[in-house]
CSV table of C-alpha atoms and ligand atoms in Angstrom, one decimal:
chain,number,residue,atom,x,y,z
E,1,MET,CA,21.1,12.3,-12.4
E,2,SER,CA,22.9,14.1,-9.8
E,3,ASP,CA,21.0,15.1,-6.6
E,4,SER,CA,22.4,18.6,-7.1
E,5,VAL,CA,20.7,19.5,-10.1
E,6,HIS,CA,18.0,22.2,-9.8
E,7,PRO,CA,15.0,21.0,-11.8
E,8,LEU,CA,13.0,23.7,-13.7
E,9,LEU,CA,9.8,23.2,-15.0
E,10,PRO,CA,8.7,26.3,-16.9
E,11,ALA,CA,5.9,28.2,-15.1
E,12,ALA,CA,4.0,28.3,-18.5
E,13,THR,CA,4.0,24.4,-19.0
E,14,PRO,CA,0.2,23.4,-18.9
E,15,LEU,CA,-0.8,21.0,-16.0
E,16,LEU,CA,-4.3,19.8,-17.0
E,17,LEU,CA,-6.5,17.4,-15.1
E,18,GLY,CA,-7.9,14.4,-17.1
E,19,ASP,CA,-10.1,11.5,-16.5
E,20,ALA,CA,-9.7,9.2,-13.4
E,21,GLY,CA,-7.2,11.5,-11.6
E,22,SER,CA,-4.7,11.8,-14.4
E,23,LEU,CA,-2.5,14.6,-15.0
E,24,GLN,CA,-1.3,15.8,-18.6
E,25,VAL,CA,1.8,17.7,-18.4
E,26,GLY,CA,2.5,20.0,-21.4
E,27,GLY,CA,1.7,18.2,-24.6
E,28,VAL,CA,-0.7,20.6,-26.1
E,29,ASP,CA,-0.1,21.8,-29.7
E,30,SER,CA,2.9,20.3,-31.4
E,31,THR,CA,4.9,19.9,-27.9
E,32,ASP,CA,5.8,16.5,-26.3
E,33,GLY,CA,3.7,15.9,-23.1
E,34,LEU,CA,3.5,13.6,-20.4
E,35,LEU,CA,0.4,11.6,-19.0
E,36,LEU,CA,0.5,10.7,-15.5
E,37,ALA,CA,-1.8,8.4,-13.7
E,38,PRO,CA,-2.7,8.3,-10.9
E,39,ALA,CA,-1.3,11.9,-10.3
E,40,ALA,CA,-2.5,12.4,-6.6
E,41,GLY,CA,-0.2,15.2,-5.1
E,42,LEU,CA,2.0,15.5,-8.2
E,43,ALA,CA,0.4,19.1,-9.6
E,44,PRO,CA,1.8,20.8,-6.5
E,45,LEU,CA,5.1,19.0,-7.1
E,46,LEU,CA,5.5,19.9,-10.5
E,47,ARG,CA,4.4,23.5,-10.1
E,48,GLY,CA,7.1,24.0,-7.3
E,49,LEU,CA,9.8,23.2,-9.6
E,50,ASP,CA,11.3,26.6,-10.0
E,51,GLY,CA,14.7,25.8,-10.4
E,52,ARG,CA,15.7,27.1,-6.9
E,53,ARG,CA,15.7,23.8,-4.9
E,54,SER,CA,18.1,21.0,-5.7
E,55,GLN,CA,16.5,17.6,-6.5
E,56,ARG,CA,17.6,16.4,-3.1
E,57,VAL,CA,15.6,19.1,-1.6
E,58,VAL,CA,12.6,18.6,-3.7
E,59,ARG,CA,12.5,14.9,-2.7
E,60,ALA,CA,12.7,15.7,0.9
E,61,ASP,CA,9.9,18.4,0.8
E,62,ALA,CA,7.7,15.9,-1.3
E,63,ALA,CA,8.3,13.3,1.2
E,64,ARG,CA,7.0,15.4,4.0
E,65,ASP,CA,3.9,16.0,1.7
E,66,GLY,CA,3.5,12.2,1.6
E,67,LEU,CA,5.0,11.4,-1.7
E,68,GLU,CA,7.2,8.4,-2.3
E,69,PRO,CA,11.0,9.4,-3.3
E,70,ALA,CA,11.1,7.0,-6.0
E,71,LEU,CA,7.8,8.1,-7.4
E,72,VAL,CA,9.4,11.8,-7.2
E,73,ASP,CA,12.5,10.8,-8.8
E,74,ALA,CA,10.7,9.0,-11.5
E,75,VAL,CA,8.1,11.6,-12.5
E,76,LEU,CA,11.1,14.2,-12.6
E,77,GLN,CA,13.3,11.7,-14.9
E,78,ALA,CA,10.3,11.2,-17.1
E,79,CYS,CA,9.6,14.7,-17.5
E,80,ARG,CA,13.4,15.4,-18.2
E,81,GLN,CA,13.3,12.7,-20.9
E,82,THR,CA,10.1,14.3,-22.6
E,83,GLY,CA,12.1,17.8,-22.8
E,84,LEU,CA,9.7,19.5,-20.5
E,85,LEU,CA,12.4,19.6,-17.6
E,86,THR,CA,15.6,21.8,-17.8
E,87,ASP,CA,18.2,21.6,-15.0
E,88,LEU,CA,19.8,24.6,-13.5
E,89,ASP,CA,23.6,24.7,-12.5
E,90,VAL,CA,24.0,26.3,-9.1
E,91,ALA,CA,26.2,29.0,-11.2
E,92,ASP,CA,23.1,29.7,-13.4
E,93,LEU,CA,21.2,30.5,-10.0
E,94,LEU,CA,24.0,32.8,-8.9
E,95,ALA,CA,24.0,34.6,-12.2
E,96,ILE,CA,20.3,35.5,-12.1
E,97,GLY,CA,20.9,38.7,-10.2
E,98,THR,CA,19.0,39.9,-6.9
E,99,GLY,CA,15.6,41.4,-6.8
E,100,PRO,CA,12.1,40.2,-8.2
E,101,ALA,CA,12.4,42.2,-11.4
E,102,ALA,CA,15.7,40.5,-12.4
E,103,VAL,CA,14.1,37.1,-11.3
E,104,ALA,CA,11.1,37.7,-13.3
E,105,ARG,CA,12.9,38.7,-16.3
E,106,ALA,CA,15.3,35.6,-16.1
E,107,ALA,CA,12.3,33.3,-15.6
E,108,VAL,CA,11.1,33.8,-19.1
E,109,GLU,CA,14.6,33.6,-20.7
E,110,LEU,CA,16.0,30.7,-18.8
E,111,PRO,CA,14.1,27.8,-20.2
E,112,ALA,CA,15.3,28.5,-23.8
E,113,ALA,CA,18.8,29.3,-22.6
E,114,THR,CA,19.5,26.1,-20.7
E,115,GLY,CA,17.3,23.7,-22.2
E,116,ALA,CA,18.8,23.8,-25.5
E,117,PRO,CA,20.1,20.3,-26.7
E,118,GLY,CA,23.9,20.0,-26.2
E,119,SER,CA,23.9,23.4,-24.6
E,120,ARG,CA,27.1,23.6,-22.2
E,121,PRO,CA,26.5,23.4,-18.5
E,122,ALA,CA,25.5,26.8,-16.8
E,123,ALA,CA,24.7,28.3,-20.3
E,124,TRP,CA,22.8,31.1,-18.3
E,125,ARG,CA,25.8,32.1,-16.5
E,126,THR,CA,27.8,31.8,-19.7
E,127,ARG,CA,25.6,34.3,-21.4
E,128,ARG,CA,25.6,36.7,-18.1
E,129,LEU,CA,29.4,36.6,-18.2
E,130,ALA,CA,29.5,37.3,-22.1
E,131,THR,CA,30.6,40.5,-23.8
E,132,VAL,CA,29.2,41.7,-27.4
E,133,VAL,CA,30.1,44.5,-29.2
E,134,VAL,CA,27.8,45.6,-32.1
E,135,GLU,CA,29.6,47.9,-34.4
E,136,GLY,CA,26.9,50.3,-35.8
E,137,ALA,CA,23.8,51.4,-34.2
E,138,THR,CA,21.8,50.7,-37.4
E,139,ARG,CA,18.3,49.6,-38.1
E,140,VAL,CA,19.7,46.2,-37.5
E,141,GLY,CA,22.3,46.6,-34.9
E,142,THR,CA,20.4,48.6,-32.3
E,143,PRO,CA,17.4,46.2,-32.0
E,144,LEU,CA,19.8,43.3,-32.1
E,145,ALA,CA,21.9,44.8,-29.1
E,146,ALA,CA,18.6,45.1,-27.3
E,147,VAL,CA,17.4,41.7,-27.9
E,148,LEU,CA,21.0,40.1,-26.9
E,149,ALA,CA,20.7,42.1,-23.6
E,150,ALA,CA,17.2,40.9,-22.9
E,151,SER,CA,18.2,37.4,-23.6
E,152,GLY,CA,20.8,37.5,-20.8
E,153,VAL,CA,24.2,38.7,-22.3
E,154,GLY,CA,25.7,40.6,-19.6
E,155,ARG,CA,27.8,43.4,-21.3
E,156,VAL,CA,26.5,44.7,-24.6
E,157,ILE,CA,28.3,47.7,-26.2
E,158,VAL,CA,27.2,49.5,-29.3
E,159,ARG,CA,29.8,51.6,-31.0
E,160,ASP,CA,28.9,54.3,-33.5
E,161,ALA,CA,30.2,57.9,-34.2
E,162,GLY,CA,27.3,59.2,-36.0
E,163,VAL,CA,24.1,61.2,-35.1
E,164,VAL,CA,20.5,59.6,-35.0
E,165,THR,CA,18.3,60.6,-38.3
E,166,ALA,CA,14.8,60.0,-38.9
E,167,ALA,CA,15.7,57.1,-41.0
E,168,ASP,CA,17.4,55.5,-38.2
E,169,THR,CA,14.5,54.8,-36.0
E,170,VAL,CA,13.1,51.4,-35.7
E,171,VAL,CA,10.7,49.1,-33.5
E,172,GLY,CA,13.0,48.1,-30.6
E,173,GLY,CA,15.8,50.4,-31.6
E,174,LEU,CA,16.4,54.0,-31.9
E,175,THR,CA,13.2,56.3,-31.6
E,176,ALA,CA,12.0,59.4,-33.3
E,177,ALA,CA,12.8,61.3,-30.2
E,178,ASP,CA,16.4,60.4,-30.5
E,179,GLU,CA,16.7,62.2,-33.7
E,180,GLY,CA,19.9,64.5,-33.4
E,181,ARG,CA,21.3,62.6,-30.4
E,182,PRO,CA,24.6,60.7,-30.6
E,183,ARG,CA,23.8,57.2,-32.1
E,184,SER,CA,26.0,55.4,-29.5
E,185,VAL,CA,24.1,57.0,-26.5
E,186,ALA,CA,20.6,56.7,-28.0
E,187,ALA,CA,21.4,52.8,-28.6
E,188,ALA,CA,22.6,52.5,-25.1
E,189,ASP,CA,19.1,53.8,-24.0
E,190,ALA,CA,17.4,51.3,-26.1
E,191,ILE,CA,19.3,48.5,-24.5
E,192,ARG,CA,18.4,49.8,-21.2
E,193,ARG,CA,14.7,50.0,-22.0
E,194,ALA,CA,14.9,46.3,-22.8
E,195,SER,CA,17.3,45.2,-20.0
E,196,PRO,CA,17.8,47.8,-17.2
E,197,LEU,CA,20.7,45.9,-15.6
E,198,THR,CA,22.9,45.2,-18.4
E,199,ASP,CA,26.4,46.6,-18.2
E,200,LEU,CA,26.8,48.9,-21.1
E,201,GLY,CA,30.1,50.4,-19.9
E,202,PRO,CA,33.1,50.6,-22.3
E,203,LEU,CA,35.0,47.4,-23.0
E,204,PRO,CA,38.0,47.1,-20.4
E,205,ALA,CA,41.5,47.6,-21.8
E,206,GLY,CA,42.8,44.3,-23.1
E,207,LEU,CA,39.4,42.3,-23.2
E,208,THR,CA,38.5,40.8,-26.5
E,209,PRO,CA,34.8,40.7,-26.7
E,210,ASP,CA,33.3,37.1,-26.9
E,211,LEU,CA,31.6,38.2,-30.1
E,212,THR,CA,31.8,41.3,-32.4
E,213,VAL,CA,28.8,42.1,-34.7
E,214,LEU,CA,29.5,43.8,-37.9
E,215,THR,CA,26.4,45.8,-39.1
E,216,GLY,CA,27.8,47.9,-41.9
E,217,ALA,CA,26.5,47.1,-45.2
E,218,TRP,CA,29.7,45.9,-46.8
E,219,ALA,CA,31.7,45.2,-43.6
E,220,ALA,CA,32.7,41.9,-45.2
E,221,SER,CA,34.7,44.1,-47.8
E,222,ASP,CA,35.9,46.9,-45.5
E,223,PRO,CA,39.5,46.5,-45.0
E,224,LEU,CA,39.1,48.7,-41.7
E,225,VAL,CA,36.8,46.2,-40.2
E,226,GLY,CA,37.6,43.0,-41.9
E,227,GLY,CA,40.3,42.4,-39.0
E,228,ALA,CA,38.1,42.2,-36.0
E,229,ASP,CA,39.7,40.7,-33.1
E,230,GLY,CA,38.0,37.5,-32.0
E,231,ALA,CA,34.8,35.8,-33.2
E,232,HIS,CA,32.9,38.1,-35.3
E,233,LEU,CA,29.4,37.9,-37.1
E,234,VAL,CA,27.8,40.1,-40.1
E,235,ALA,CA,24.4,41.2,-39.7
E,236,THR,CA,23.2,43.8,-42.3
E,237,VAL,CA,20.9,44.9,-44.8
E,238,ARG,CA,22.3,45.4,-48.2
E,239,GLY,CA,19.6,47.2,-50.5
E,240,GLU,CA,16.7,45.2,-49.4
E,241,THR,CA,18.2,41.9,-48.6
E,242,GLY,CA,18.9,40.9,-45.0
E,243,VAL,CA,22.2,39.2,-44.4
E,244,VAL,CA,23.2,37.2,-41.3
E,245,GLY,CA,26.7,35.8,-41.5
E,246,PRO,CA,29.2,34.6,-41.9
E,247,LEU,CA,30.0,33.9,-38.3
E,248,VAL,CA,33.8,33.9,-38.2
E,249,VAL,CA,35.6,31.9,-35.6
E,250,PRO,CA,39.2,32.8,-36.7
E,251,GLY,CA,41.5,29.8,-37.8
E,252,THR,CA,38.4,27.6,-37.6
E,253,SER,CA,35.7,28.9,-40.3
E,254,SER,CA,36.0,30.8,-43.5
E,255,CYS,CA,36.8,34.3,-43.0
E,256,LEU,CA,35.3,37.6,-44.5
E,257,HIS,CA,38.5,37.8,-46.9
E,258,CYS,CA,37.5,34.2,-47.8
E,259,GLY,CA,34.3,35.5,-49.0
E,260,ASP,CA,36.0,38.4,-50.8
E,261,LEU,CA,38.1,36.0,-52.7
E,262,HIS,CA,35.2,34.0,-53.7
E,263,ARG,CA,33.6,37.3,-55.1
E,264,ARG,CA,36.7,37.9,-57.0
E,265,ASP,CA,36.7,34.5,-58.5
E,266,ALA,CA,33.1,35.0,-59.9
E,267,ASP,CA,34.1,38.6,-61.1
E,268,ALA,CA,37.5,40.0,-61.6
E,269,ARG,CA,36.0,43.3,-61.1
E,270,TRP,CA,35.3,43.0,-57.7
E,271,PRO,CA,37.9,44.7,-55.8
E,272,ARG,CA,37.2,47.9,-57.8
E,273,LEU,CA,33.4,47.6,-57.2
E,274,ALA,CA,34.1,46.9,-53.4
E,275,ALA,CA,36.3,49.9,-53.0
E,276,GLN,CA,33.4,52.1,-54.2
E,277,LEU,CA,30.8,50.2,-52.0
E,278,THR,CA,33.1,51.1,-49.0
E,279,ALA,CA,34.0,54.5,-49.8
E,280,THR,CA,31.2,56.2,-48.2
E,281,GLU,CA,28.8,55.4,-45.2
E,282,ALA,CA,25.8,53.4,-46.8
E,283,PRO,CA,22.6,55.2,-46.1
E,284,ALA,CA,20.1,53.5,-43.7
E,285,SER,CA,18.2,50.9,-45.6
E,286,GLY,CA,15.9,47.9,-45.2
E,287,ALA,CA,12.1,47.9,-44.3
E,288,THR,CA,11.2,47.3,-40.6
E,289,LEU,CA,10.2,43.8,-41.3
E,290,THR,CA,13.4,43.1,-43.0
E,291,CYS,CA,15.5,44.9,-40.4
E,292,LEU,CA,13.8,43.1,-37.5
E,293,LEU,CA,14.0,39.8,-38.8
E,294,THR,CA,17.5,40.1,-39.7
E,295,ALA,CA,18.3,41.3,-36.2
E,296,LEU,CA,16.6,38.1,-34.8
E,297,LEU,CA,18.2,35.7,-36.9
E,298,ALA,CA,21.5,37.3,-36.1
E,299,ALA,CA,20.6,37.1,-32.4
E,300,GLY,CA,19.8,33.6,-32.7
E,301,GLN,CA,23.2,32.9,-34.1
E,302,ALA,CA,24.9,35.0,-31.7
E,303,LEU,CA,23.3,33.0,-28.7
E,304,ALA,CA,24.1,29.7,-30.5
E,305,TYR,CA,27.5,30.5,-30.5
E,306,LEU,CA,27.7,32.0,-27.0
E,307,ASP,CA,25.9,29.3,-25.5
E,308,GLY,CA,28.1,26.6,-27.3
E,309,GLY,CA,25.3,24.4,-28.2
E,310,GLY,CA,26.1,22.7,-31.5
E,311,ALA,CA,27.4,24.5,-34.8
E,312,PRO,CA,25.7,27.6,-35.6
E,313,LEU,CA,24.1,27.6,-39.1
E,314,THR,CA,26.2,30.6,-40.3
E,315,LEU,CA,29.6,29.0,-39.9
E,316,ASP,CA,31.0,29.1,-43.5
E,317,ALA,CA,27.6,30.4,-44.7
E,318,THR,CA,25.2,33.4,-44.8
E,319,VAL,CA,21.6,33.3,-44.3
E,320,GLU,CA,19.6,35.8,-46.3
E,321,VAL,CA,16.1,37.1,-46.3
E,322,ARG,CA,14.5,39.4,-49.0
E,323,PRO,CA,11.0,40.8,-49.0
E,324,PRO,CA,8.2,40.1,-49.7
E,325,GLU,CA,8.4,36.5,-48.9
E,326,LEU,CA,11.3,37.0,-46.3
E,327,LEU,CA,12.0,33.1,-46.3
E,328,PRO,CA,15.6,32.4,-45.0
E,329,ARG,CA,17.9,31.4,-47.8
E,330,LEU,CA,21.3,29.7,-47.0
E,331,ARG,CA,24.3,30.5,-49.0
E,332,ARG,CA,27.7,28.5,-48.5
E,333,TRP,CA,30.9,30.4,-48.3
E,334,PRO,CA,33.7,27.7,-47.7
E,335,PRO,CA,37.2,28.6,-46.9
E,336,HIS,CA,39.0,29.8,-50.0
E,337,PRO,CA,42.3,28.0,-50.9
E,338,ALA,CA,44.2,31.2,-51.4
E,339,CYS,CA,43.4,32.7,-48.1
E,340,HIS,CA,45.9,32.6,-45.1
E,341,CYS,CA,43.0,32.7,-42.3
E,342,GLY,CA,43.8,28.9,-41.5
E,343,ALA,CA,40.2,27.7,-41.9
E,344,THR,CA,40.1,24.4,-43.7
E,345,ALA,CA,37.5,23.5,-46.2
E,346,GLY,CA,34.9,20.9,-44.7
E,347,GLY,CA,33.4,19.9,-48.0
E,348,ALA,CA,30.2,22.2,-47.3
E,349,GLY,CA,29.5,23.0,-50.9
E,350,SER,CA,30.5,25.8,-53.5
E,351,PRO,CA,30.6,29.4,-52.8
E,352,GLY,CA,27.2,31.1,-53.1
E,353,GLU,CA,25.5,27.8,-53.3
E,354,GLY,CA,22.2,27.7,-51.8
E,355,GLU,CA,21.3,24.8,-49.5
E,356,THR,CA,17.5,24.7,-50.8
E,357,PRO,CA,17.3,27.1,-53.7
E,358,PRO,CA,13.8,28.6,-54.0
E,359,PRO,CA,11.8,27.8,-57.2
E,360,GLY,CA,13.0,29.7,-60.1
E,361,ALA,CA,16.3,30.7,-58.3
E,362,PRO,CA,19.2,31.7,-60.9
E,363,PRO,CA,22.0,29.3,-61.2
E,364,VAL,CA,25.1,30.0,-59.0
E,365,ALA,CA,27.0,32.1,-61.4
E,366,GLN,CA,24.1,34.5,-61.5
E,367,ALA,CA,23.4,34.2,-57.9
E,368,THR,CA,26.7,35.6,-56.9
E,369,MET,CA,26.1,38.6,-58.9
E,370,ASP,CA,23.5,39.9,-56.2
E,371,ARG,CA,26.4,39.6,-53.5
A,1,ZN,ZN1,39.7,33.2,-44.8
């Protein structure tokens, strides 16, 4: 491990004194932990790992306090292997921002951003530099935008030409006091409440966002939004069902047109039905629980994509939740052979097929009827 890494032990990690001078690091509830014995002088060392000092400086400071450098290295490495410790890149530190409020907000977000298995180096900096456009200040779109901003995404833009109605209000999103205001302006305020320093300015000319989130109920079938530039993710509620995905990485994963072709295969009437579904703006829908769970699942997929750690679940698939259970259900939407998007099938299963169908689930032919 390089001396230049900046070890971070989250401030909430328990340090618990045990018998005969031992020290338990983490390891409560279902998390892995470490038992150190003897542990003289190790608690201040561990509590001081706030990510701001390099391992070289940590070691030198500990030596002044009487700790052997080899012991310090061994303890840090053991914490690292147990998953208790994450390593910040210098670029992450520079991306935290200045001021105690920015530092405090980043401190609670950093461990999850930088500690995910397989996440790219300087994952926090990557989030801070990312731009996400959310199309639609809906009951899913606005809380989703606020969650992304609070999670560190540097620029979040919500586009919506409508006006707030009473039905648009939702926890973490638009409020009752916003009724009658332009939805895009009210959504920007919702983001600002969650993350005051997020850039809400318009998309600079010529810049393609890192991710566009489509929150319209039938964006997948709407020719006006089906061709979003760059990567895009569907996050919406259709009727009472929350739908997240597919996440479309153009030329790599199955696209919205692929899904449309699968629906047409299942029902030749689909193009005519889809035209009616997209002819007018869908009214606000979805219970608060459904909308927020959908927004959170979508935010998780967006961050997984932006952070670059592994393959997000919604590549070639949707995750759907329906009350009252709201248990996520995975449906596969592989590339369609007649589509020209360039995605190639990876043997992910049949269209509409669930990974783990719930008991009593209808067969695939009927499952596709609920679209
Ligand atoms: Zn396609």
